[in-house]
Coordinates of C-alpha atoms and ligand atoms in Angstrom, one line a residue:
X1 CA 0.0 0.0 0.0
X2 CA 1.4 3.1 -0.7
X3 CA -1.1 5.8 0.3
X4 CA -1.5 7.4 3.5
X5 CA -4.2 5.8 5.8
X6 CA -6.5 8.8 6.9
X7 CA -7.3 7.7 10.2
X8 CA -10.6 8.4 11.4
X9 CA -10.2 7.1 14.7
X10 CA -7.5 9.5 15.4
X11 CA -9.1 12.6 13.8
X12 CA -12.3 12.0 15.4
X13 CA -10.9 11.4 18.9
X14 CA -9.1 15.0 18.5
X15 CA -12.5 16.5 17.8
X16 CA -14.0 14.6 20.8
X17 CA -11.8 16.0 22.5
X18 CA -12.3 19.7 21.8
X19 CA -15.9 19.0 22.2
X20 CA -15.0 17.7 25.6
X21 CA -13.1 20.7 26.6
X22 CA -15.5 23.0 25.2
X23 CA -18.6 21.3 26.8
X24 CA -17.1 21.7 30.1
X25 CA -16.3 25.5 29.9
X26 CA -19.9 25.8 28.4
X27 CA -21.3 23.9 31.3
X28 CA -18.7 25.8 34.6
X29 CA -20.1 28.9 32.5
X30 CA -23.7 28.4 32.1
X31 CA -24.8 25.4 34.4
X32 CA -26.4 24.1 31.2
X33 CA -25.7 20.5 29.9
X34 CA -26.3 19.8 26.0
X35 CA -28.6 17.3 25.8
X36 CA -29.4 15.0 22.6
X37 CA -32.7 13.1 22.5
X38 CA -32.4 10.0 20.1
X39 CA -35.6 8.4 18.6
X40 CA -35.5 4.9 17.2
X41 CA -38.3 3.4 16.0
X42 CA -38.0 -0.4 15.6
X43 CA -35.4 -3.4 16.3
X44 CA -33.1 -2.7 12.9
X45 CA -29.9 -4.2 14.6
X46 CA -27.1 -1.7 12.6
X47 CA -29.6 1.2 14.2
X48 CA -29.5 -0.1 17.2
X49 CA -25.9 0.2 17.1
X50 CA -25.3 3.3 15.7
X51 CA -27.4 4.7 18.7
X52 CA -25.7 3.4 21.2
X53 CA -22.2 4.3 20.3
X54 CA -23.8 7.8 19.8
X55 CA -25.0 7.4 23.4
X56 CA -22.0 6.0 24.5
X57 CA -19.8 8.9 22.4
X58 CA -21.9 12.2 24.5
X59 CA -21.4 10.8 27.9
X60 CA -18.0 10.2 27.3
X61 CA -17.5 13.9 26.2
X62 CA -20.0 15.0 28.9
X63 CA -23.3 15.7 27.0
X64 CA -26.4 14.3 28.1
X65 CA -28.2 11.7 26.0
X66 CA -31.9 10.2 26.3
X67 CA -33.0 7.3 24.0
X68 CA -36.6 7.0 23.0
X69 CA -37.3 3.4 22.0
X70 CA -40.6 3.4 20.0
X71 CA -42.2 0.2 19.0
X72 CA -42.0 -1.1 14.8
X73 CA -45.5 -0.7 15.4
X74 CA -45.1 3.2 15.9
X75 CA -47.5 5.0 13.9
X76 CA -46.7 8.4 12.0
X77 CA -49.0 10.2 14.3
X78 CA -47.2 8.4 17.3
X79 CA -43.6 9.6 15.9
X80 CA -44.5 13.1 15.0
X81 CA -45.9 13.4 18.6
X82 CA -43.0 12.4 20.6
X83 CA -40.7 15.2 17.8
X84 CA -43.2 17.5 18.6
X85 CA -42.9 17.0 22.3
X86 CA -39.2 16.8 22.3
X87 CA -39.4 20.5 19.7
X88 CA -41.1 22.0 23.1
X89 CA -38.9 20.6 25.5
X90 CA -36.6 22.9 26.8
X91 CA -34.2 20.9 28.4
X92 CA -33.3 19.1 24.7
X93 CA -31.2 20.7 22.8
X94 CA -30.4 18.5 19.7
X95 CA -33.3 15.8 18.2
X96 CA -31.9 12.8 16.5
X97 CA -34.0 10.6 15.1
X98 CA -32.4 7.6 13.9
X99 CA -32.5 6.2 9.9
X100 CA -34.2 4.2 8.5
X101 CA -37.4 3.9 10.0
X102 CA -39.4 1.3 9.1
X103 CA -40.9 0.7 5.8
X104 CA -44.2 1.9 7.1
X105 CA -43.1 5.7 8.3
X106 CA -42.4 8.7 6.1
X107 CA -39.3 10.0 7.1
X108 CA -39.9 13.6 5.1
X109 CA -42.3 14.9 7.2
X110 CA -41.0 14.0 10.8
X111 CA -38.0 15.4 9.4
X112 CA -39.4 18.3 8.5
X113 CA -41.1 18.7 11.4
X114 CA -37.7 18.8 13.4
X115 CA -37.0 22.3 15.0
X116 CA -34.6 23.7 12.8
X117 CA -32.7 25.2 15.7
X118 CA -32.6 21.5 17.2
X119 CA -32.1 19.5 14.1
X120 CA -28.5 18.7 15.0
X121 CA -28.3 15.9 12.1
X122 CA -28.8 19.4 9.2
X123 CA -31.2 17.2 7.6
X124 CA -34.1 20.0 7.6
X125 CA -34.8 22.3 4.4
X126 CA -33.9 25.1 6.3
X127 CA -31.1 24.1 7.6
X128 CA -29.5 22.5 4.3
X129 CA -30.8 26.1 2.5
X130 CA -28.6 27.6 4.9
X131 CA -25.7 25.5 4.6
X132 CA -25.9 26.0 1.1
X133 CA -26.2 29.5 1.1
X134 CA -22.8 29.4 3.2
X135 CA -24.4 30.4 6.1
X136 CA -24.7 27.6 8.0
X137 CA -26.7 26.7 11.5
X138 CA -25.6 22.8 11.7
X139 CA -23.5 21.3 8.8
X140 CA -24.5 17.5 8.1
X141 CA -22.5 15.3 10.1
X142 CA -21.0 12.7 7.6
X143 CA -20.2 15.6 4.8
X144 CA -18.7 17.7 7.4
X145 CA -16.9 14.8 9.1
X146 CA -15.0 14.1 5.8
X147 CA -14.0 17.9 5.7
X148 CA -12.9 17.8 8.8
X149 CA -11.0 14.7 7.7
X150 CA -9.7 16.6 4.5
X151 CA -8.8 19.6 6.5
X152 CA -6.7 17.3 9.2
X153 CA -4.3 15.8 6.5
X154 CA -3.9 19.5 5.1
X155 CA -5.3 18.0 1.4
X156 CA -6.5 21.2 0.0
X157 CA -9.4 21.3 -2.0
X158 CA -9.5 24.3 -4.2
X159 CA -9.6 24.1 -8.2
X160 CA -9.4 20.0 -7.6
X161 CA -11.7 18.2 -9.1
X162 CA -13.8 16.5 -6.9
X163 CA -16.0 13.4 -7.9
X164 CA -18.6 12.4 -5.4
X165 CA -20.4 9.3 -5.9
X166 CA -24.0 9.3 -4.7
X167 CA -27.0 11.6 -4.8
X168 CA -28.2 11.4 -1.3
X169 CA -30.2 14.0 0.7
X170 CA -28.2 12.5 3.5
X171 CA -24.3 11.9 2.1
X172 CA -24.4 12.8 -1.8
X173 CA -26.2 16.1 -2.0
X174 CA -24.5 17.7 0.9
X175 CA -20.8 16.5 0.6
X176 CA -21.2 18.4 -3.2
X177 CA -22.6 21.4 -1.6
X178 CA -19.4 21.4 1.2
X179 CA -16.8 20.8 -1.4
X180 CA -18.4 23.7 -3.8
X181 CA -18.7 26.4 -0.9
X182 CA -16.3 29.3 -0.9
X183 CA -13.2 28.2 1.2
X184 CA -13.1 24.6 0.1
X185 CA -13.3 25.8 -3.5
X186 CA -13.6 22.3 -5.0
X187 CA -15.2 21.7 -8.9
X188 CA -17.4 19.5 -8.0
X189 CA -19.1 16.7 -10.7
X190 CA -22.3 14.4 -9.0
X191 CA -22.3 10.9 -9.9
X192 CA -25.5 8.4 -9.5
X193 CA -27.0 5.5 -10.6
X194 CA -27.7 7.6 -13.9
X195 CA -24.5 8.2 -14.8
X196 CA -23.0 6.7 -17.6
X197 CA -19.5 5.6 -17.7
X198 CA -19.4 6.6 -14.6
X199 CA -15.2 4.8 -14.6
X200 CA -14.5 7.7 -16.9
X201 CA -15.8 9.8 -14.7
X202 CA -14.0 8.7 -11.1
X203 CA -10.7 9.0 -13.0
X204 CA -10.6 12.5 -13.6
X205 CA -11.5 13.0 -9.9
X206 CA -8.4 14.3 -7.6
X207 CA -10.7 13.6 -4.8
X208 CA -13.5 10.7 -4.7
X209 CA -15.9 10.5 -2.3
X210 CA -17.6 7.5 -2.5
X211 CA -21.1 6.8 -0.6
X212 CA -22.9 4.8 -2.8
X213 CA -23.6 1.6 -0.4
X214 CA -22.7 -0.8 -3.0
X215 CA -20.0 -3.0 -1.6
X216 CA -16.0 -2.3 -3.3
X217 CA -18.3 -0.1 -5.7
X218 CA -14.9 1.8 -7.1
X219 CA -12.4 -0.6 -8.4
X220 CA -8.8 0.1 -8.2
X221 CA -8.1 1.1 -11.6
X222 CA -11.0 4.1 -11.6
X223 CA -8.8 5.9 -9.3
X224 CA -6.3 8.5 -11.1
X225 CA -2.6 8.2 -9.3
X226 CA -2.4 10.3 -6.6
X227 CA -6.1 11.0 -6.0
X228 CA -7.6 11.2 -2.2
X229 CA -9.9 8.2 -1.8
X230 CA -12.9 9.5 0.9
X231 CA -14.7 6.3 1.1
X232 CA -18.1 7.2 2.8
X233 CA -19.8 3.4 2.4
X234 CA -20.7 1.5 5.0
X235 CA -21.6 -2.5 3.7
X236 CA -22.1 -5.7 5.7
X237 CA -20.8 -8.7 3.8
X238 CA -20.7 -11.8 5.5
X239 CA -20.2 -10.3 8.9
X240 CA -17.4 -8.5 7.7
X241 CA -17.4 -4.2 7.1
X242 CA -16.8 -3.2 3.8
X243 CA -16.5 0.4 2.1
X244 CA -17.8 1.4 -1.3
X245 CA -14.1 1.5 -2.0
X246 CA -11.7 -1.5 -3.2
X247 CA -9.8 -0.6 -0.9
X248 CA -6.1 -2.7 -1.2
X249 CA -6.5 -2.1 -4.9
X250 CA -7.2 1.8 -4.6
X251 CA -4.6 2.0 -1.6
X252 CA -2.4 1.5 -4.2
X253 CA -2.3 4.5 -6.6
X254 CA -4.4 6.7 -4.1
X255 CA -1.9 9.5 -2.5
X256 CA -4.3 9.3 0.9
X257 CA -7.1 6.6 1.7
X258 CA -9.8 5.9 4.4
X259 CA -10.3 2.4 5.8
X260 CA -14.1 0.9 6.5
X261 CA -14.1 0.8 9.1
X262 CA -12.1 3.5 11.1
X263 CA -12.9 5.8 8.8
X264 CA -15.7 8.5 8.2
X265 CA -17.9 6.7 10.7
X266 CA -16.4 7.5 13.6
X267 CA -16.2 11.4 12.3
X268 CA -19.9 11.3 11.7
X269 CA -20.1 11.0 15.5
X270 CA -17.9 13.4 16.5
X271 CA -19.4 16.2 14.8
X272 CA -22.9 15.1 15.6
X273 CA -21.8 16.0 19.6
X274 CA -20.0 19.4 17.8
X275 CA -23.5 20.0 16.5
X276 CA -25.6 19.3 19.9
X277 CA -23.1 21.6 21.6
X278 CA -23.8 24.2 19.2
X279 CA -26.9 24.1 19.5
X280 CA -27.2 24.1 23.4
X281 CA -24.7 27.3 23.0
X282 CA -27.2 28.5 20.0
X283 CA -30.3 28.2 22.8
X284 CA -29.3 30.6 25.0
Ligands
NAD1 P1 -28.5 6.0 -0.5 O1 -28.9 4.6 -0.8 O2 -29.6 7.0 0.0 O3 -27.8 6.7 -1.8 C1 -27.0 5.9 -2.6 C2 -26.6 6.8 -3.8 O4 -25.8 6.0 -4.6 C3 -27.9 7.1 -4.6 O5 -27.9 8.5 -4.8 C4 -27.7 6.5 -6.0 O6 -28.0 7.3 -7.1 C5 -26.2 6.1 -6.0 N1 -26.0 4.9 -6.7 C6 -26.7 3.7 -6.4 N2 -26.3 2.8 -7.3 C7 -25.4 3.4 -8.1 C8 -24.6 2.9 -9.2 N3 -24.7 1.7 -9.7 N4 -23.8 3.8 -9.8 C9 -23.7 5.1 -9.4 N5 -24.4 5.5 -8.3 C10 -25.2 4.7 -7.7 O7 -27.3 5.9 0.5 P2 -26.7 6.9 1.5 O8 -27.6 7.1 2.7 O9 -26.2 8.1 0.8 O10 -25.4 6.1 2.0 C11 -24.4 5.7 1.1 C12 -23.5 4.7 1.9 O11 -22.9 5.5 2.9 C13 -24.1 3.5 2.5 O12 -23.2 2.5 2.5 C14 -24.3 4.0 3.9 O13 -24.3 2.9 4.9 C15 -23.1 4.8 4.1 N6 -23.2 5.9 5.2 C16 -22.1 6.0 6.0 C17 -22.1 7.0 7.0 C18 -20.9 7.1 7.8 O14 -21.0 7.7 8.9 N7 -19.8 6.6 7.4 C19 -23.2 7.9 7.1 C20 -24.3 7.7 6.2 C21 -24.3 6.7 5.2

């Protein structure tokens, strides 16, 4: 392998870190604790899991979390309650509430119906308006994680040609609109399942950001020597993690990887708690 491994683990414990420091002086300062409420609806067991290590992640950087467990047999009217009684609750500060739900519940209007001011994910209109605008309230965790990543190994972005793989309100969308902004200064090109030789495509990129969720999805060869491989996937095959990246192949004629896992998953947590601090900070 000759690229350098960007290690999320590392990057995103440094984060933690500030957030810790910072959420202590915000607490001495203010006797307020920022607190995250986390809804998941249903027994999906990769939810279950991303919940609890976002749990686990505030206490650790002293941030208060709640879980509200809901039932699979949650109706809409059910969910949008329990956001609407966590929107009026003044002691929350953040609202997370965990994808997917199941097949039964719309997720665009509980969404929506997320306080903007506690929508610590940036998945509301208002919120991603801003952000894209380049005035943001809450930047989206993943995108802004692999930023932050970018930022850490001092790859600069500006006038490189960045390919992003995936449309996704969540990932996709947002990672282009970060990487276009004034500042990162990225030329940005969207790929999806549209695309059409979508190889020719990935090796013009000097960055790829893959988040497709299509196991080893970009081969080796589609990356152009040199280029920074962000590999945003997150796939279970047989037990085993794997990334949307081929990643010994890639680690080969990339100039700077991420693994799966250790990669942008454990920065999609750390700048969740960034965001509930913010917005505990933005409440006052
Ligand atoms: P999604 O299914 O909502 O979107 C996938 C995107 O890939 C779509 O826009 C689609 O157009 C595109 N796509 C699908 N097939 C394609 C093809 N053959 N060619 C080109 N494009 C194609 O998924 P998502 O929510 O954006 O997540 C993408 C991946 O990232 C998943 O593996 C998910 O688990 C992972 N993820 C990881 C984190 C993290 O913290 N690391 C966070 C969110 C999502």
């Amino acid at each position: 392998m000759s690229a350098k491994l960007i290690d999320g683990k590392l990057i995103s414990a440094s984060v933690r870190q500030q957030v810790t420091d910072d959420t202590a002086a915000f607490t001495a300062e203010t006797g307020v604790t920022p607190h995250l409420a986390a809804v998941l609806v249903g027994d999906d067991p990769a939810s279950q899991v991303y919940v609890r290590n976002k749990e686990r992640a505030c206490g650790k950087c002293g941030l208060k979390s709640t879980l509200h467990r809901l039932s699979d047999q949650t109706t809409q009217q059910q969910l949008m309650d329990l956001v609407a009684e966590l929107n009026a609750d003044e002691s929350v500060h953040g609202i997370l509430v965990q994808l997917p739900l199941p097949k039964h519940l719309d997720s665009t209007p509980v969404l929506d119906s997320i306080r903007p001011s506690k929508d610590v994910d940036g998945f509301h209109p208002e919120n991603v308006g801003l952000m894209l605008q380049g005035r943001p309230r809450f930047l989206p965790c993943t995108p802004h994680g692999v930023m932050k990543m970018l930022e850490h190994e001092n790859i600069d972005t500006a006038g490189k040609h960045a390919v992003v793989i995936g449309r996704s309100d969540i990932v996709g969308k947002p990672m282009a609109g970060l990487l276009v902004q004034k500042g990162a200064d990225a030329t940005v090109t969207i790929c999806h399942s549209r695309t059409t030789d979508i190889a020719a495509v990935i090796r013009q990129a000097d960055i790829v950001v893959a988040a497709v969720g299509i196991p080893e999805f970009v081969k080796g060869d589609m990356i152009k020597p040199g280029a920074v491989a962000i590999d945003v996937g997150i796939n279970r095959v047989n037990d085993k993690l794997v990334g949307d990246v081929e990643f010994s192949a890639a680690a080969e004629r990339a100039s700077a990887i991420t693994p799966v896992p250790g990669g942008v998953g454990p920065m999609t947590i750390a700048m969740l708690l960034r965001n509930t601090l913010e917005a505990a900070k933005q409440s006052l």
